Coordinates of C-alpha atoms (C1' of nucleotides) in Angstrom, one line a residue:
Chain E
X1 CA -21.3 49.2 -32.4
X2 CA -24.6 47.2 -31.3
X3 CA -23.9 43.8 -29.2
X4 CA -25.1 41.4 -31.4
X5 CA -23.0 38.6 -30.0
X6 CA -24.4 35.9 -28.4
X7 CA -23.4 33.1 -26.0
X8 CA -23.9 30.7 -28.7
X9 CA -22.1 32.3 -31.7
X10 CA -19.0 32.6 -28.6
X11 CA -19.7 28.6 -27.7
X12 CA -19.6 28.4 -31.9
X13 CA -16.4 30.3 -32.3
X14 CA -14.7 28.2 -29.8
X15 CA -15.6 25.0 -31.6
X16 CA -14.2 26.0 -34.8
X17 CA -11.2 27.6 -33.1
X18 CA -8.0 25.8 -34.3
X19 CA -5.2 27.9 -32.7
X20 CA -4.1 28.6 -29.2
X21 CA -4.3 32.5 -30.3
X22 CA -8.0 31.5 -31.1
X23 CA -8.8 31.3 -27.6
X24 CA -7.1 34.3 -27.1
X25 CA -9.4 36.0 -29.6
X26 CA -12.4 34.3 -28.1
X27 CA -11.6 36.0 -24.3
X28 CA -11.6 39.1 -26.4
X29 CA -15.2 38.4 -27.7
X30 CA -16.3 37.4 -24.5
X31 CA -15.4 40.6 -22.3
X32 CA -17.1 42.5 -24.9
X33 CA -19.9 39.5 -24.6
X34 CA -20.2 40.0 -21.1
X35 CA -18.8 43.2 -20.1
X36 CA -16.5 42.4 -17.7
X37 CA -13.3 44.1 -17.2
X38 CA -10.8 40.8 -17.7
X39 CA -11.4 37.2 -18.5
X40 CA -8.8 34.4 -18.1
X41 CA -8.4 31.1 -18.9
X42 CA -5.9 29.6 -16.6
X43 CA -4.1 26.0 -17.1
X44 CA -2.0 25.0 -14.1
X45 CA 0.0 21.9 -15.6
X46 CA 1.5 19.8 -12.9
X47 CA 4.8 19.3 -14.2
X48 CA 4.3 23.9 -12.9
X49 CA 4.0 24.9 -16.3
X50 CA 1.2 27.2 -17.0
X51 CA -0.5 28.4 -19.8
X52 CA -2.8 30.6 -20.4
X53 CA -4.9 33.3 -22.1
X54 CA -6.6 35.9 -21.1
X55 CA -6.7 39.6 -20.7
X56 CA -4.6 40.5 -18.0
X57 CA -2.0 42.9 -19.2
X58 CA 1.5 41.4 -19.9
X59 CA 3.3 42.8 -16.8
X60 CA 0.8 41.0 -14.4
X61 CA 1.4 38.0 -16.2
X62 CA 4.8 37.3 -15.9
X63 CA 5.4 38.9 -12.7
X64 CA 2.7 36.8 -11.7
X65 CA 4.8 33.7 -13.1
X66 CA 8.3 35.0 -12.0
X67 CA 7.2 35.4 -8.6
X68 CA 5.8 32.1 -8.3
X69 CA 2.7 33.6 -7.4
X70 CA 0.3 30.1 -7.8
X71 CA 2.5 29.1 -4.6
X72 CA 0.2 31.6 -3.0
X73 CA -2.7 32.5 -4.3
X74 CA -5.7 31.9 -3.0
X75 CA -7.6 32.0 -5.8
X76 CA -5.8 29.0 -6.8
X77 CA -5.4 26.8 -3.6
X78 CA -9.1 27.2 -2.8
X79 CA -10.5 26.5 -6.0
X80 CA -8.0 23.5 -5.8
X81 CA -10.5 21.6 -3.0
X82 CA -13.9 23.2 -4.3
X83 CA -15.9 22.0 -7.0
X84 CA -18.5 24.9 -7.7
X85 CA -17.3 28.3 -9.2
X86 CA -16.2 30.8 -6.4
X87 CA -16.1 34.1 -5.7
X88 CA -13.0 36.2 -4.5
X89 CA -14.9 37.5 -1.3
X90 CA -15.2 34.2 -0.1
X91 CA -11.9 32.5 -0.5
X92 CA -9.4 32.9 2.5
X93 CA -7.0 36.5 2.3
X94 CA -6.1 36.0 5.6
X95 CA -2.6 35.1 5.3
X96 CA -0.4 38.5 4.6
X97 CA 1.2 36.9 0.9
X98 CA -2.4 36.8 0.3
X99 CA -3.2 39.8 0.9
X100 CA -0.1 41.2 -1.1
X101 CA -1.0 39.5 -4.0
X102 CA -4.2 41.2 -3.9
X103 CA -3.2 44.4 -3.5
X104 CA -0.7 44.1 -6.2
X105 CA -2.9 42.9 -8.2
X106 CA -5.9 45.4 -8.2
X107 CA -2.5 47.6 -8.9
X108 CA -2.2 45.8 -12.2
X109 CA -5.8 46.9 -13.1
X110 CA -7.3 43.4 -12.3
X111 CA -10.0 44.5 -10.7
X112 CA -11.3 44.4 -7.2
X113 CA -14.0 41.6 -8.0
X114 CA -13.8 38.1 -9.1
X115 CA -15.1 34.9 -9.9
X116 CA -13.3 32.0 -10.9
X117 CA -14.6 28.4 -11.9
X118 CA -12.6 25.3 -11.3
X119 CA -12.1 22.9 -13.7
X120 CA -10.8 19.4 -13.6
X121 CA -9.9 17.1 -16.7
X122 CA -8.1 13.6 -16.9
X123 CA -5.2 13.1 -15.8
X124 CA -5.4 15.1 -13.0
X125 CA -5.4 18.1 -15.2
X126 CA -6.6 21.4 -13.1
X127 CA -7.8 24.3 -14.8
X128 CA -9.3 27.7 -14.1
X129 CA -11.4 29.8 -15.5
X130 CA -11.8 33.7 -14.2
X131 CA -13.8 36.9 -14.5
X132 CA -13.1 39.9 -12.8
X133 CA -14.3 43.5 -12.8
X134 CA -14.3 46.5 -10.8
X135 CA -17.5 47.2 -9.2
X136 CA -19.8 47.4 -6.1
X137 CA -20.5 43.9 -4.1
X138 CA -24.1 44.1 -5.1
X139 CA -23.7 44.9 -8.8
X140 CA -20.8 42.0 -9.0
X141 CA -23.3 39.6 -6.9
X142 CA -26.1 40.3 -9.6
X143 CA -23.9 39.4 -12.3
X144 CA -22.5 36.4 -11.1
X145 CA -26.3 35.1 -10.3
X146 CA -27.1 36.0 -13.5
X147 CA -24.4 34.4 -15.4
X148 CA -23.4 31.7 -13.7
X149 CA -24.5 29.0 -15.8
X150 CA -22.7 30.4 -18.7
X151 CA -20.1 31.0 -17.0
X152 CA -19.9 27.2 -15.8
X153 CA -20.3 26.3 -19.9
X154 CA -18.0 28.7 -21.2
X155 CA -15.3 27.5 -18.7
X156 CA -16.4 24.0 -19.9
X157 CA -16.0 24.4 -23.7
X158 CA -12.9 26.0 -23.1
X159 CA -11.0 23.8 -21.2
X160 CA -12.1 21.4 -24.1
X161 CA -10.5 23.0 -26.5
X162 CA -7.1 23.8 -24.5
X163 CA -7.1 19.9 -24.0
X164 CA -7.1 19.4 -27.5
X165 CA -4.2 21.4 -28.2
X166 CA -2.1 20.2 -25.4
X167 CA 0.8 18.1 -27.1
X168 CA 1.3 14.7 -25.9
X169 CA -1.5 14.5 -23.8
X170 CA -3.0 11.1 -24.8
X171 CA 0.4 8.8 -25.2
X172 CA 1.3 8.7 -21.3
X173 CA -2.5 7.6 -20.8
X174 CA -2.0 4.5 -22.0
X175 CA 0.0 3.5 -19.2
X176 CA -2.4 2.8 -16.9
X177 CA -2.2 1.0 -13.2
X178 CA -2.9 -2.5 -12.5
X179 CA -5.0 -3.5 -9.7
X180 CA -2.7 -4.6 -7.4
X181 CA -0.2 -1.5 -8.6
X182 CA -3.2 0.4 -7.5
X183 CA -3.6 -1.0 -4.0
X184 CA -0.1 -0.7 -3.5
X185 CA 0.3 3.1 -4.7
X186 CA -2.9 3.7 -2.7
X187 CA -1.8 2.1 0.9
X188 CA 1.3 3.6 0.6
X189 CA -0.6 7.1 0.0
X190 CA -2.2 6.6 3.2
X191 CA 1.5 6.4 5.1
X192 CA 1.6 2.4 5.4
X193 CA 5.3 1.2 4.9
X194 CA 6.1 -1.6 2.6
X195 CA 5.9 -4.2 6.0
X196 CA 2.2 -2.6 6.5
X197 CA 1.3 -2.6 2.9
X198 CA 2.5 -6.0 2.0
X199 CA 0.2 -7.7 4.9
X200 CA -2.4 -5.2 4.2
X201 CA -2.4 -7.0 0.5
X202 CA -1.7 -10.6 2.1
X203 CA 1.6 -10.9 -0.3
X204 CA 5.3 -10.9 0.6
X205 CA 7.0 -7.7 0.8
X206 CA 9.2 -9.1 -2.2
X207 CA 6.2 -9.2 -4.5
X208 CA 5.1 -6.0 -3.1
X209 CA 8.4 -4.4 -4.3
X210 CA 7.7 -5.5 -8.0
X211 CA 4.8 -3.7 -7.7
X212 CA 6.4 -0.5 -6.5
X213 CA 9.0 -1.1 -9.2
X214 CA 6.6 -1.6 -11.9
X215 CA 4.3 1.2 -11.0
X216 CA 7.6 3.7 -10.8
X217 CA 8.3 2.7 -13.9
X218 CA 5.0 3.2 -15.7
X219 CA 4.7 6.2 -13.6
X220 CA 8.3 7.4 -14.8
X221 CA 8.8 8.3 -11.6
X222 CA 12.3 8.0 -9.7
X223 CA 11.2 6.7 -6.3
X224 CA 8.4 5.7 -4.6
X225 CA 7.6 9.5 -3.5
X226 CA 7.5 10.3 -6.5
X227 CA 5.7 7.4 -7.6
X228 CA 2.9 8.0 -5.3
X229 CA 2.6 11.7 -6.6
X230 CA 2.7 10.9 -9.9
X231 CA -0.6 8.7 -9.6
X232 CA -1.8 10.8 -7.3
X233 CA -1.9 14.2 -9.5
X234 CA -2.6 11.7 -12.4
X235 CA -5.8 10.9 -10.4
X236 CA -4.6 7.1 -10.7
X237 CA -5.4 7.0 -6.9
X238 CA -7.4 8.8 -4.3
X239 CA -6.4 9.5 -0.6
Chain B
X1 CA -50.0 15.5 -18.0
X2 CA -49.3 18.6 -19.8
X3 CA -45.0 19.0 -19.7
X4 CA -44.5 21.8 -17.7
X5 CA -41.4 20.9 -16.4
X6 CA -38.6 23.5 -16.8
X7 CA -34.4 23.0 -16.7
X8 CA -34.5 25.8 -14.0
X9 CA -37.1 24.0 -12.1
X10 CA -35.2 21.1 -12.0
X11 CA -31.8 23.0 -11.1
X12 CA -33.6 24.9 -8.7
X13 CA -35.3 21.8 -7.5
X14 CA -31.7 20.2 -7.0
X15 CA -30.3 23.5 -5.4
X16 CA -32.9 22.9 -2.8
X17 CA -32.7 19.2 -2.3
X18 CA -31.2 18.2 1.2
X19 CA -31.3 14.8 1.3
X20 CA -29.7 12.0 -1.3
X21 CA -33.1 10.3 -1.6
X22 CA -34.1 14.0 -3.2
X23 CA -31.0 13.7 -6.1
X24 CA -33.4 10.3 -6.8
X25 CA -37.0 12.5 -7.2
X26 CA -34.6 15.2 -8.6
X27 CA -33.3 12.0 -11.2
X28 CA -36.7 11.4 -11.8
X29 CA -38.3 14.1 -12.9
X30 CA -35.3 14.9 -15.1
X31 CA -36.1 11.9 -17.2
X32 CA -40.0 13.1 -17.8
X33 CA -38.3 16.4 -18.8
X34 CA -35.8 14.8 -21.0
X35 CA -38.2 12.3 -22.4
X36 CA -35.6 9.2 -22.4
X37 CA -35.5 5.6 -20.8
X38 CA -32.9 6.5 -18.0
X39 CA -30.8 9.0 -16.0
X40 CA -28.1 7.9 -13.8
X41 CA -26.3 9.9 -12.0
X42 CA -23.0 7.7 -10.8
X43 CA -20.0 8.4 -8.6
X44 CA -17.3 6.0 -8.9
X45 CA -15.3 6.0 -5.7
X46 CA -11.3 4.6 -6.3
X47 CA -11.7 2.4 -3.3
X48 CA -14.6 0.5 -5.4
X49 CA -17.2 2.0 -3.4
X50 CA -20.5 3.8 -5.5
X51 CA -23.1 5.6 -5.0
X52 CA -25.3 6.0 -7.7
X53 CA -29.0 7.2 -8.4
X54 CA -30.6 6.8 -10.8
X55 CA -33.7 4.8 -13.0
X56 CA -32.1 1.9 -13.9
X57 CA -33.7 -1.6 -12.5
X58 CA -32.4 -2.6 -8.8
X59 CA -31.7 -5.7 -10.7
X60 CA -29.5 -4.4 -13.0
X61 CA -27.3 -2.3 -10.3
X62 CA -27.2 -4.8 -8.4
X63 CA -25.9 -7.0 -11.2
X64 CA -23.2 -4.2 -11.8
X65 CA -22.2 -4.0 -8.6
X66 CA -21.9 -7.6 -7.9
X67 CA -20.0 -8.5 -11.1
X68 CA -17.8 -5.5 -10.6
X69 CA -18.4 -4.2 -14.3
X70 CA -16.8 -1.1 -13.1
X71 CA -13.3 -2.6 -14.4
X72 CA -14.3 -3.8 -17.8
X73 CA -17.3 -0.9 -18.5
X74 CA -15.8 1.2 -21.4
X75 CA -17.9 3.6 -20.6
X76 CA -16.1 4.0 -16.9
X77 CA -12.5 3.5 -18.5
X78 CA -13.5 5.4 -21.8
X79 CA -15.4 8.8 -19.7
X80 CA -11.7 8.3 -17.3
X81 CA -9.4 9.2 -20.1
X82 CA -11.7 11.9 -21.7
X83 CA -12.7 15.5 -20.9
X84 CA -16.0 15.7 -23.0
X85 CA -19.3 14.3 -23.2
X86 CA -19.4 10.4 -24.9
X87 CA -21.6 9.2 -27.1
X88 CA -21.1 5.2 -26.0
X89 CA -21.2 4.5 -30.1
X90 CA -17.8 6.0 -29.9
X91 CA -16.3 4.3 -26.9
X92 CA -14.1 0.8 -27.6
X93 CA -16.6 -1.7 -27.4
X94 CA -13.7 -4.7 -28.7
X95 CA -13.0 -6.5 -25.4
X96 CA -15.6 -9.6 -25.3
X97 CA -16.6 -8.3 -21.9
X98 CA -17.2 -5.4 -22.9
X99 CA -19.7 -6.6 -25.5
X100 CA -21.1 -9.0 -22.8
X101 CA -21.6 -6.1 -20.9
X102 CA -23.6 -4.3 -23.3
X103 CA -25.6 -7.1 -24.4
X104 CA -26.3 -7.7 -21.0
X105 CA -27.4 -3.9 -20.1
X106 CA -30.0 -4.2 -22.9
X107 CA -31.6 -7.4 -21.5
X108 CA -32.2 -5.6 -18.6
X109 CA -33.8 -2.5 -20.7
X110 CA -30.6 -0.1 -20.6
X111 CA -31.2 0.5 -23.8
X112 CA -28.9 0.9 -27.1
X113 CA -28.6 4.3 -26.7
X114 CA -26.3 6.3 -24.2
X115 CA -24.5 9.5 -23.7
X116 CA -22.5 10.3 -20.7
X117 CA -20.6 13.3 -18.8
X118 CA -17.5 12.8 -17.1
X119 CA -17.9 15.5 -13.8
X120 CA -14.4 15.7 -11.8
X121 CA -14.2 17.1 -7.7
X122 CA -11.6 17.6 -5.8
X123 CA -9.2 15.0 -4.9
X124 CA -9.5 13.1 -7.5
X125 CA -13.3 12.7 -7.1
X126 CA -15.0 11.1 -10.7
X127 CA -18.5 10.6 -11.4
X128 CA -20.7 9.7 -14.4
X129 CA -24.0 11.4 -15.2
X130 CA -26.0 9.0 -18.2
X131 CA -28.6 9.2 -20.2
X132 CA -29.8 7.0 -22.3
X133 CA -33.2 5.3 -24.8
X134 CA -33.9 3.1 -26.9
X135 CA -34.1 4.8 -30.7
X136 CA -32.6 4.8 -33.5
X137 CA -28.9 6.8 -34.2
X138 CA -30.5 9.3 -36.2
X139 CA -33.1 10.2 -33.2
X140 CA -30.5 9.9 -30.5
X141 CA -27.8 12.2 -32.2
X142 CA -30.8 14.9 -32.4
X143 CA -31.3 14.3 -28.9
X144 CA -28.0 14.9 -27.7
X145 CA -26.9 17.4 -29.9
X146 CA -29.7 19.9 -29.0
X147 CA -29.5 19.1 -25.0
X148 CA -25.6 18.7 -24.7
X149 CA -25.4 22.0 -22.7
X150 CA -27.9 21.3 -20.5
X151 CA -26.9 17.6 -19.9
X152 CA -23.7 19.5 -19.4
X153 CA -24.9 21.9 -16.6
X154 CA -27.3 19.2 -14.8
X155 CA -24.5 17.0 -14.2
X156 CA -22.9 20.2 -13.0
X157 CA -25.4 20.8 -10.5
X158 CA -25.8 16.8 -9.5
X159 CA -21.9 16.5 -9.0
X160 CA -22.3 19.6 -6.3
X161 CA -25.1 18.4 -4.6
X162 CA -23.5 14.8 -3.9
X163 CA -20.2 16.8 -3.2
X164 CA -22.2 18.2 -0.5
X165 CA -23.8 14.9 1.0
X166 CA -20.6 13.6 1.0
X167 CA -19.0 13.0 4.9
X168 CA -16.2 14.7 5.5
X169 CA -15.0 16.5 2.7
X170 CA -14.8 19.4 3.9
X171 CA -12.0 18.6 6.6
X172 CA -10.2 20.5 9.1
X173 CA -8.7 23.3 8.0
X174 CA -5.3 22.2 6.0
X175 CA -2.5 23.3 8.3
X176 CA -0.5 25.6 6.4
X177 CA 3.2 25.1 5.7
X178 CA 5.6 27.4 5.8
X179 CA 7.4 28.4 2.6
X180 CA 10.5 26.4 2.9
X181 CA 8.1 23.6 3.9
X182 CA 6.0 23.7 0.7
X183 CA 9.5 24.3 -1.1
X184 CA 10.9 20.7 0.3
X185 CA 7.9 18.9 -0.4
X186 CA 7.5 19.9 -3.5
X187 CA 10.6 18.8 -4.7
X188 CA 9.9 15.6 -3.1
X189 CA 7.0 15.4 -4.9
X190 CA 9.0 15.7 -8.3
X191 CA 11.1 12.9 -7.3
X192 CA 14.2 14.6 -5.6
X193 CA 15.9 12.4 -3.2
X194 CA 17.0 14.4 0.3
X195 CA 20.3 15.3 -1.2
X196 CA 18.7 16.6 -4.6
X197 CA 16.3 18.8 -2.5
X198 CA 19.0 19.7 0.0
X199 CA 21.0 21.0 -2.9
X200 CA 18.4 22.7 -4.7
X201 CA 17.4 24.6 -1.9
X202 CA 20.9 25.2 -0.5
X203 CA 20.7 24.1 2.4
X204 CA 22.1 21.3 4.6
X205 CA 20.8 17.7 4.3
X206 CA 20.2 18.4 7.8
X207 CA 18.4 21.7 7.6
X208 CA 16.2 19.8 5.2
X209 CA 15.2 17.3 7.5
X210 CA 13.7 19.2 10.1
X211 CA 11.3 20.6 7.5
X212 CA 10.4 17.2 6.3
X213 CA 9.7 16.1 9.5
X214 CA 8.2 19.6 10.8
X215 CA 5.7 19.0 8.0
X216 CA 5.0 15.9 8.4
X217 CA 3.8 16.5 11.8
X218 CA 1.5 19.0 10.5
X219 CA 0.0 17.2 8.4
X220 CA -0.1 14.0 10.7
X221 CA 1.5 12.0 8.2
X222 CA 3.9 8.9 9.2
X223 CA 6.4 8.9 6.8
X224 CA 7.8 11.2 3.9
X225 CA 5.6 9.4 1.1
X226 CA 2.8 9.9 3.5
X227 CA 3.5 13.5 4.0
X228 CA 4.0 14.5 0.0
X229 CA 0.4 12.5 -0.5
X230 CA -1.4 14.7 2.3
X231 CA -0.1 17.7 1.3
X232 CA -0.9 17.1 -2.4
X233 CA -4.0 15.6 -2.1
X234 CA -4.9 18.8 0.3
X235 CA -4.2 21.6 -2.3
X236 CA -0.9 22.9 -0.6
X237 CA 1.5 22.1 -3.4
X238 CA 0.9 21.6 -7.0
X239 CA 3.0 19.5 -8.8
Chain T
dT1 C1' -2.1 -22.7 -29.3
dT2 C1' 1.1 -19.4 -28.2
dC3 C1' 2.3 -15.2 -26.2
dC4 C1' 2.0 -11.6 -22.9
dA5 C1' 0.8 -9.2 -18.9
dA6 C1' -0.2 -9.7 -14.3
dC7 C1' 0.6 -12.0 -9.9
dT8 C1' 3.4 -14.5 -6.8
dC9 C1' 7.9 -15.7 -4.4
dC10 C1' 13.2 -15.5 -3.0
dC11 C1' 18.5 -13.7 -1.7
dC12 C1' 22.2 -10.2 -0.9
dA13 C1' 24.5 -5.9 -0.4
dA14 C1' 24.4 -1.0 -0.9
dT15 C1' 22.1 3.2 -0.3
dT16 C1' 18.9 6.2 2.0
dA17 C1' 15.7 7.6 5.4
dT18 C1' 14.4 8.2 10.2
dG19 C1' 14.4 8.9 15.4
dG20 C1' 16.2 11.2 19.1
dT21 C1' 18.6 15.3 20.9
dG22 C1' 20.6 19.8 20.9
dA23 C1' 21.4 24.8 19.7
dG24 C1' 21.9 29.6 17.8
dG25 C1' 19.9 33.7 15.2
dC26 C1' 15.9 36.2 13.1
dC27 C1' 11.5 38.5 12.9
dC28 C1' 6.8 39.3 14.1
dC29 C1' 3.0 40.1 17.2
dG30 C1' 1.0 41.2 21.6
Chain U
dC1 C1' 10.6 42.5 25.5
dG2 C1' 9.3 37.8 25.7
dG3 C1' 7.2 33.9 23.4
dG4 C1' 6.6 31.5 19.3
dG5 C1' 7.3 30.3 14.7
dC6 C1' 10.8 30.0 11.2
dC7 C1' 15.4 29.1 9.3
dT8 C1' 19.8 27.1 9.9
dC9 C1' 23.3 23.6 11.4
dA10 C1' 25.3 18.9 13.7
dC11 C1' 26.0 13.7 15.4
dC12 C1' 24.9 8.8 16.2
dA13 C1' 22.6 4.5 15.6
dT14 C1' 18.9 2.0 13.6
dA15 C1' 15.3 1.0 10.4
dA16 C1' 13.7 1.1 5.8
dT17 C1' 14.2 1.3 0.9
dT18 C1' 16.4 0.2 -3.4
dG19 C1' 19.2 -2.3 -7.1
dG20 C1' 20.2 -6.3 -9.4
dG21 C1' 19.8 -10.8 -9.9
dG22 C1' 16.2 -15.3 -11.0
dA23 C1' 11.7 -18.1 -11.5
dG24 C1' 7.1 -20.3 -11.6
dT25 C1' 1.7 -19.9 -12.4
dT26 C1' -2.5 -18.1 -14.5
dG27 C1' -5.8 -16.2 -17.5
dG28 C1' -7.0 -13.5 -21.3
dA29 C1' -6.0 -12.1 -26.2
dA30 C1' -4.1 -12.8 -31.0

DNA sequence: TTCCAACTCCCCAATTATGGTGAGGCCCCG
DNA sequence: CGGGGCCTCACCATAATTGGGGAGTTGGAA
């Protein structure tokens, strides 16, 4: 069968694509596409749900999520505090659960070569979007260079359409921060206690406290700990 | 002047640039590609700083930055809650100062026309890439239909470059935790109190504690809050 | 104009977190 | 085989947070 699929006619299909088994049928495509040995779309929700599709085989998957794998992998944490698209070789498989999860994984047919682009959405969302193959350094370099800008869009159009299927993803926007909720969660991210934070803002430590109380409860969140997370992983606030 | 200007020139020319005065010459010569009144490139710090470049008048940012139009822009608040590109006809334009706003940015020859790109780093990180003339809808829809990819990619490639200027992002090297570390504050981080965690982990309150405060002194935090905050804002749990 | 959300201030009592100190067993690496 | 990190447990006293009340001002939106 001649490749006569192209990047756009992929970029097309995941427009129109109105199922979560249509992504699934568009990783198919895309191996094909690019001739890779597995792509993966990866979602890593932050209540630790995760979603995704790809074309790992079905045993990696859920031992992957049974073992609690994201805990370790590198793949993960260091595409957490990157912004460009990475490749395996450089990530850090120092630690020995790293290097586990490698070996088991290349076990699983995943390949001994990878590249995986980060992607970030609202609310803190986090996102990932892999290749991987088995091949020489050199060969895998050349087609990383080479398709790296697809590989950027195609991540890109794909988390789009993830986002559009996630359920109840736009009511908890709404409930946004005020300003001096903000401050508050923010000072108290940096390790101020309410004494510091209140004369930080120049307000009592009773006002401060409706603050706190009203944020937790926008937040949903039990405590203050909690509290701070929350608008923390919701990108409400920056440390 | 013939137009010999390419997209991988410009990429390339931004792959090379070492100095934040080149993103503005990179900004530049984007808009002769592009053929359109403006290209702003915008990172909107959450502790009100920004950096921007761009081709807007020093008058106008100025202006912005003076009036603080970040917190009533919908085009901030609107790109904050979206994934995609924006077309500004479809952001909420109801608020009075939001109108004001735009009226405003014409006067100063912003023109009626804009699309922007939400980009997302690390830690929360959120910037704005623009584009924007003066034409009719017809003409601009064209425009941004047949260059959404690229527009896509380039504020790709700006986001990395300022990522790279930036001081101090890439930190020491995040002390690792150790597993029943990450275990505690995680569960912290969803809002378990010290008993909660102590019993999901079965262990003593006690036991607990000396991880809490074992990680906290890793991560140089001061208090639990503190602790949770560093550890999530530094990749080493996900909640 | 009227309403609402945001901002500001206050008390009391109960609950929870923290600081300091100490100690035993396990496993890995040099 | 010894040092170091990790996991586990305990007490005491103090500091900090939280829950549940109530109340007035202001500025923008319907």
């Amino acid at each position: 069968m001649a490749m006569t699929l192209t990047l756009d006619q992929i970029l097309a299909a995941l427009e129109k694509t109105d199922t979560l088994d249509g992504l699934q049928t568009a990783t198919e495509a895309l191996r094909t596409f690019l001739g890779v040995a597995h792509i993966v779309y990866h979602w890593v929700d932050s209540a630790g749900d995760q979603y995704g599709c790809g074309t790992y085989s079905p045993e990696w998957r859920s031992r992957y999520l049974d073992q609690n794998y994201l805990r370790v992998d590198p793949v993960v944490s260091g595409c957490f505090q990157r912004f460009h698209p990475v490749d395996w070789k450089r990530l850090d498989w120092s630690s020995k659960a790293a290097r586990a999860l490698l070996t088991e994984a290349i076990d699983h047919g995943v390949g001994n070569q990878g590249f995986t682009v980060p992607i970030r959405g609202p609310n803190g969302q986090f996102a990932l979007f892999t290749v991987n193959d088995n091949c020489t350094d050199d060969a895998w370099q050349a087609f990383t260079q080479a398709n790296r800008r697809d590989l950027i869009l195609i991540a890109h159009y794909f988390n789009q359409k993830a986002l559009e299927f996630e359920p109840g993803r736009t009511p908890e926007v709404a409930q946004a921060l005020s300003p001096r909720e903000i401050d508050a969660m923010t000072l108290l991210a940096i390790g101020y206690n309410r004494a510091q934070v209140a004369d930080s803002l120049s307000i009592s430590e009773h006002t401060l406290r409706v603050y706190i109380e009203s944020a937790r409860f926008k937040l949903g969140a039990m405590n203050t700990t909690h509290a701070v997370a929350r608008a923390l992983s919701r990108g409400l606030i920056v440390v």
